[in-house]
Amino acid sequence: MLQLPEPLRLLMPSPVHFADGPGFATPGEEVHPALHPSITNVPVTPAFVATPEQIDQPERHPQRNSNCYFAARGHDVPLNSPTKFASGAKTPAELLRRLSLVDDDRPTTPEVDPKALHPGLGLSGGLISAAFCIPHSLGFESGKDWGINPRRGTSALFDSFSHLSGPETPWNHTLVGWTGEIKPANEFPRPVSRPQMSTQSTSGNKAMSLPLNKASAPIPVDGSVSATAPQSQAEGIRVTKADRDRLEKQLAQDPGGRIVPVWLMDESDETDGDALLKDQARWRRFAEHELYTLFHYRQHEPTDGRAERKWWADYYRMNQMFADRILEIYKLGDIVWIHDYHLLLLPSLLRQRLPNIYIGFFLHVPFPSSEFMRCLSRRKEILTGVLGANMIGFQSYSYSRHFASCCTRILGFDSSSAGVDAYGAHVAVDVFPIGIDAAAVARTAFGDKNIEAKIKRIREQYPGQKIIVGRDRLDTVRGVAQKLMAFEIFLEQYPEWREKVVLIQVTSPTSVEEEKEDAGHKISNKISGLVAKINGLYGGLEYTPVYHFPQYLSRDEYLALLRIADVGLITSVRDGMNTTSLEYVVCQKDCHGPLILSEFSGTAHSLSNAIHINPWNLGDVAKSINIALTMPAKVKADQHLKLYKHVTTHTVQVWSKNYLKRLLVNLSSFDQSKATPALDKAKLLARYRQAEKRLFMFDYDGTLTPIVKDPQAAIPSDRVIRTIKTLASDSRNAVWIISGRDQAFLDEWMGHIPELGLSAEHGSFIRQPKSDDWENLTEKTDMSWQKDVMDVFQHYTERTQGSFIERKKIALTWHFRRADPEYGAFQARLCKKHLENTVAKKWDVEVMNGKSNLEVRPTFVNKGEITKRLINQYGHNVGEPPEFVFCAGDDFTDEGQLLRSTIKCRWRLRVLLDMFRALRATKLPTDHVFSVTVGASSKQTLASWHLLEPADVISSIALLNGMADAGDLGAVVVVDAQ
């Protein structure tokens, strides 16, 4: 829907409108906590607040304040500090509410040492940023210094790295990133003068002479080489160890801060220290073919999946190599800040190896709704991978809401606007709209005489005409085609503007791998066709409506266009961060040209005083162009003042500071020490291959099969049976199922596997491998207690519709999974209290919560006892432990951590040991034991690892059997390489 500037809305009803960016609501309207000014508008360190007045000042190099964050002194915490406000928060939502009340109108003062604010974190002062690529493109010639040129693109992110490495911040900053595709010296661009490119001249519109230069392009290319030239060499590039060391020394002394490169290659490509870099673009393919496409709401045609499986293996391997590189330089107390969709697995991979590491993650592209995310084949791996972070940041609230919804709908985790609860930890989710280095843009745009000269020349070429400017990459999501079609409608519906307005559209080559492989050139052909059509319909010998420049502009030319424009037009159909809109606002400081901005751009929520349009509604876009061209000067000035204030105060420096400040508050507010990382399948496979004596213990319900309402319907699938049978057939493996099920059920469904050991009713009965006989471990037990328990269970069965009683030989179980969930749980609590106050005080029994059931059994019967017995039984010799133990379960009968009853029996307390507790009590080396909790639970657990669902357990076993699923190919690649 078309959104007009405020003075033109003329009493029209509208949704919540933020008068000055996120967090500034009109009176009487409620602001979401994630968009409150305390989150989006926190002052930065003095001398780095870019006020409108300071933007015009000449460049000054701020000196580092001696009162830095990590100075050895002890300041008191300010009364109105975010930490003081957050200290009493009981829940994530309460934390957000408290933070929103912090008074940010106080005078800007030197920041207090975070060690004093967060004494429990043990901060080292180190900050490691992980980005897919370093800020430089590299040229290589063996034995010589590396060629280093600036890598344009994601300029705001690179500016934040420079800021964090500068003397004005307290951080000891290191950037870890891939080298990018390395080019041989003969293909690497040299700093030479660029050839001039002129457009066709007409009498009404003189030619623009624009030098071909990559400096201002989103992604750099060599101006002297065709954009379609192949980037990789079939034979690869061989880089010696000495050459790699030389580059690392050069990057360690980089003026923008210390850089540590990641060398992406297979170990098989490294011989005698020499690395062979071949098919370098392979590391981009899964991220840019699969993730980038889906995150921008586009889908591919279905394929056989072979290429995607290889891309996934490369993606996993790339994230693993990033983790290895980070851990080489990591020090205890460092913060790791990970950026963007190429590294979505990295948080979990780091968490697997360092459970208490501090990790922040920020996604710079959109995040899709759950309906689209479900279409991704590796959706679970991607979501669980990023949930390894302590805090996840997004560009806008809608993206954060989509992410939380995906975690609930796909993974089953509890979530809210404050974050996601997963495996005993709270992962904060927050909104941090990124900005630009406004001061640097202003200094360049208004302080360079060359730009002034270019502005004069361009204006002379279009005398008396209004200029609409668009600058986009040649991606399908940038909406260039929609822009041209809307401009055609504009000329049709408003004929008075013909010959009075021109559209200058610059489209630079795409940076995305998937878009580069547009073999049919569909996008470029469509744009060229639209340009030709418009110029043919409305142009002539003296007038050309559209000038299309499919090339890179120099930064001078780019800024000159932004300064001279009468209207800025951005029609992205899906966009995370659009720096062009922010740079346009800065460059229009004097002219106040209106900005027409797509509502699907990530900056739309921040720039609320722009004219928002729906790029798919071409008629409204055409109408907005007319409104912008006819807007009164005072209205333009008022709207631009608000935009300018927002852009120059919400800079990339403020963004970096706000993110880190909020991360530290969340780390201090929530105990992250009990978070359970996802199972490290590469470590699992590597240890399995090394061991000769291996013990596997599995629960049944919820571990090998999903939970179902009818217990008798929980039968194993063919894949479960085949996988378990293959695992048990290896003579080095001892495989046991330790279940609460009775003997008859286990005999019927699993008894036909002779190598499999079975334990029924939580360890009451066992059947040894290659035997048909069951051994009763409780035959001398007095079972008179069952009558009392049966009476209580019968009482609640009559009052709970859908509940029923299951009688086992040793235990009695009351099931309520068929009943109404809330009422069944309520009745179960009453029933348990009843039993604990009667039967448990009279008999030596325990009352246990199960999966939608209550079970009563003798206290000496539990899975922990059979676990200890098996560990003692299986080894090279009796009494020697096995070399590899895998134990998987999903409920509190496996955890043994409720102290279920911590029951008072015969005047003493008995702490009951079950599987995970028993494993922790052994003296087995921790790297030999893999205790895994199964299920999407937010409970804290005694297990060391987690898996999401029973299907993941079977996939893990299949991996050990040598039949890895597509999602586990990355782990196989890592282990094979080792």
PDB file of C-alpha atoms in Angstrom, residues 45 64-75 110-119 121-128 164 166-173 331-335 358 657 660-661 664 667:
ATOM      1  CA  THR A  45      31.607   6.778  22.776  1.00  0.00           C
ATOM      2  CA  ARG A  64      41.875   6.806  22.380  1.00  0.00           C
ATOM      3  CA  ASN A  65      40.365   7.770  25.712  1.00  0.00           C
ATOM      4  CA  SER A  66      42.375   6.561  28.667  1.00  0.00           C
ATOM      5  CA  ASN A  67      39.105   5.642  30.339  1.00  0.00           C
ATOM      6  CA  CYS A  68      38.608   2.639  28.083  1.00  0.00           C
ATOM      7  CA  TYR A  69      36.452  -0.350  28.818  1.00  0.00           C
ATOM      8  CA  PHE A  70      39.215  -2.567  30.063  1.00  0.00           C
ATOM      9  CA  ALA A  71      41.305  -0.114  32.063  1.00  0.00           C
ATOM     10  CA  ALA A  72      42.525  -1.442  35.403  1.00  0.00           C
ATOM     11  CA  ARG A  73      40.243   0.564  37.646  1.00  0.00           C
ATOM     12  CA  GLY A  74      37.034   0.030  39.519  1.00  0.00           C
ATOM     13  CA  HIS A  75      34.166   2.347  38.597  1.00  0.00           C
ATOM     14  CA  PRO A 110      32.948   7.770  29.005  1.00  0.00           C
ATOM     15  CA  GLU A 111      31.778   4.180  29.161  1.00  0.00           C
ATOM     16  CA  VAL A 112      32.287   2.148  32.308  1.00  0.00           C
ATOM     17  CA  ASP A 113      34.692  -0.787  32.171  1.00  0.00           C
ATOM     18  CA  PRO A 114      32.650  -3.865  31.127  1.00  0.00           C
ATOM     19  CA  LYS A 115      34.722  -5.896  33.568  1.00  0.00           C
ATOM     20  CA  ALA A 116      33.120  -3.848  36.329  1.00  0.00           C
ATOM     21  CA  LEU A 117      29.676  -4.023  34.740  1.00  0.00           C
ATOM     22  CA  HIS A 118      29.927  -7.777  34.077  1.00  0.00           C
ATOM     23  CA  PRO A 119      32.398  -9.163  36.615  1.00  0.00           C
ATOM     24  CA  LEU A 121      31.956 -13.017  32.567  1.00  0.00           C
ATOM     25  CA  GLY A 122      35.744 -12.986  32.876  1.00  0.00           C
ATOM     26  CA  LEU A 123      36.155 -10.860  29.756  1.00  0.00           C
ATOM     27  CA  SER A 124      39.599 -10.797  28.154  1.00  0.00           C
ATOM     28  CA  GLY A 125      39.015  -7.727  25.980  1.00  0.00           C
ATOM     29  CA  GLY A 126      39.425  -9.773  22.814  1.00  0.00           C
ATOM     30  CA  LEU A 127      36.837  -9.586  20.036  1.00  0.00           C
ATOM     31  CA  ILE A 128      36.989 -12.003  17.099  1.00  0.00           C
ATOM     32  CA  LEU A 164      36.302  -1.898  16.149  1.00  0.00           C
ATOM     33  CA  GLY A 166      40.570   1.627  15.854  1.00  0.00           C
ATOM     34  CA  PRO A 167      41.980   3.384  18.907  1.00  0.00           C
ATOM     35  CA  GLU A 168      38.600   4.847  19.820  1.00  0.00           C
ATOM     36  CA  THR A 169      37.230   1.444  20.956  1.00  0.00           C
ATOM     37  CA  PRO A 170      38.355  -0.730  23.850  1.00  0.00           C
ATOM     38  CA  TRP A 171      38.440  -3.980  21.912  1.00  0.00           C
ATOM     39  CA  ASN A 172      41.462  -5.970  20.820  1.00  0.00           C
ATOM     40  CA  HIS A 173      39.843  -6.824  17.504  1.00  0.00           C
ATOM     41  CA  LYS A 331      41.666 -16.938  24.357  1.00  0.00           C
ATOM     42  CA  LEU A 332      39.437 -17.567  27.360  1.00  0.00           C
ATOM     43  CA  GLY A 333      37.073 -14.623  27.766  1.00  0.00           C
ATOM     44  CA  ASP A 334      37.114 -13.594  24.087  1.00  0.00           C
ATOM     45  CA  ILE A 335      33.850 -12.731  22.345  1.00  0.00           C
ATOM     46  CA  TYR A 358      30.595 -16.261  24.157  1.00  0.00           C
ATOM     47  CA  LYS A 657      28.444  -0.580  20.050  1.00  0.00           C
ATOM     48  CA  LEU A 660      28.061  -5.684  21.832  1.00  0.00           C
ATOM     49  CA  LYS A 661      26.481  -3.859  24.759  1.00  0.00           C
ATOM     50  CA  LEU A 664      27.103  -8.500  27.288  1.00  0.00           C
ATOM     51  CA  LEU A 667      25.410 -12.989  28.808  1.00  0.00           C
TER      52      LEU A 667
END
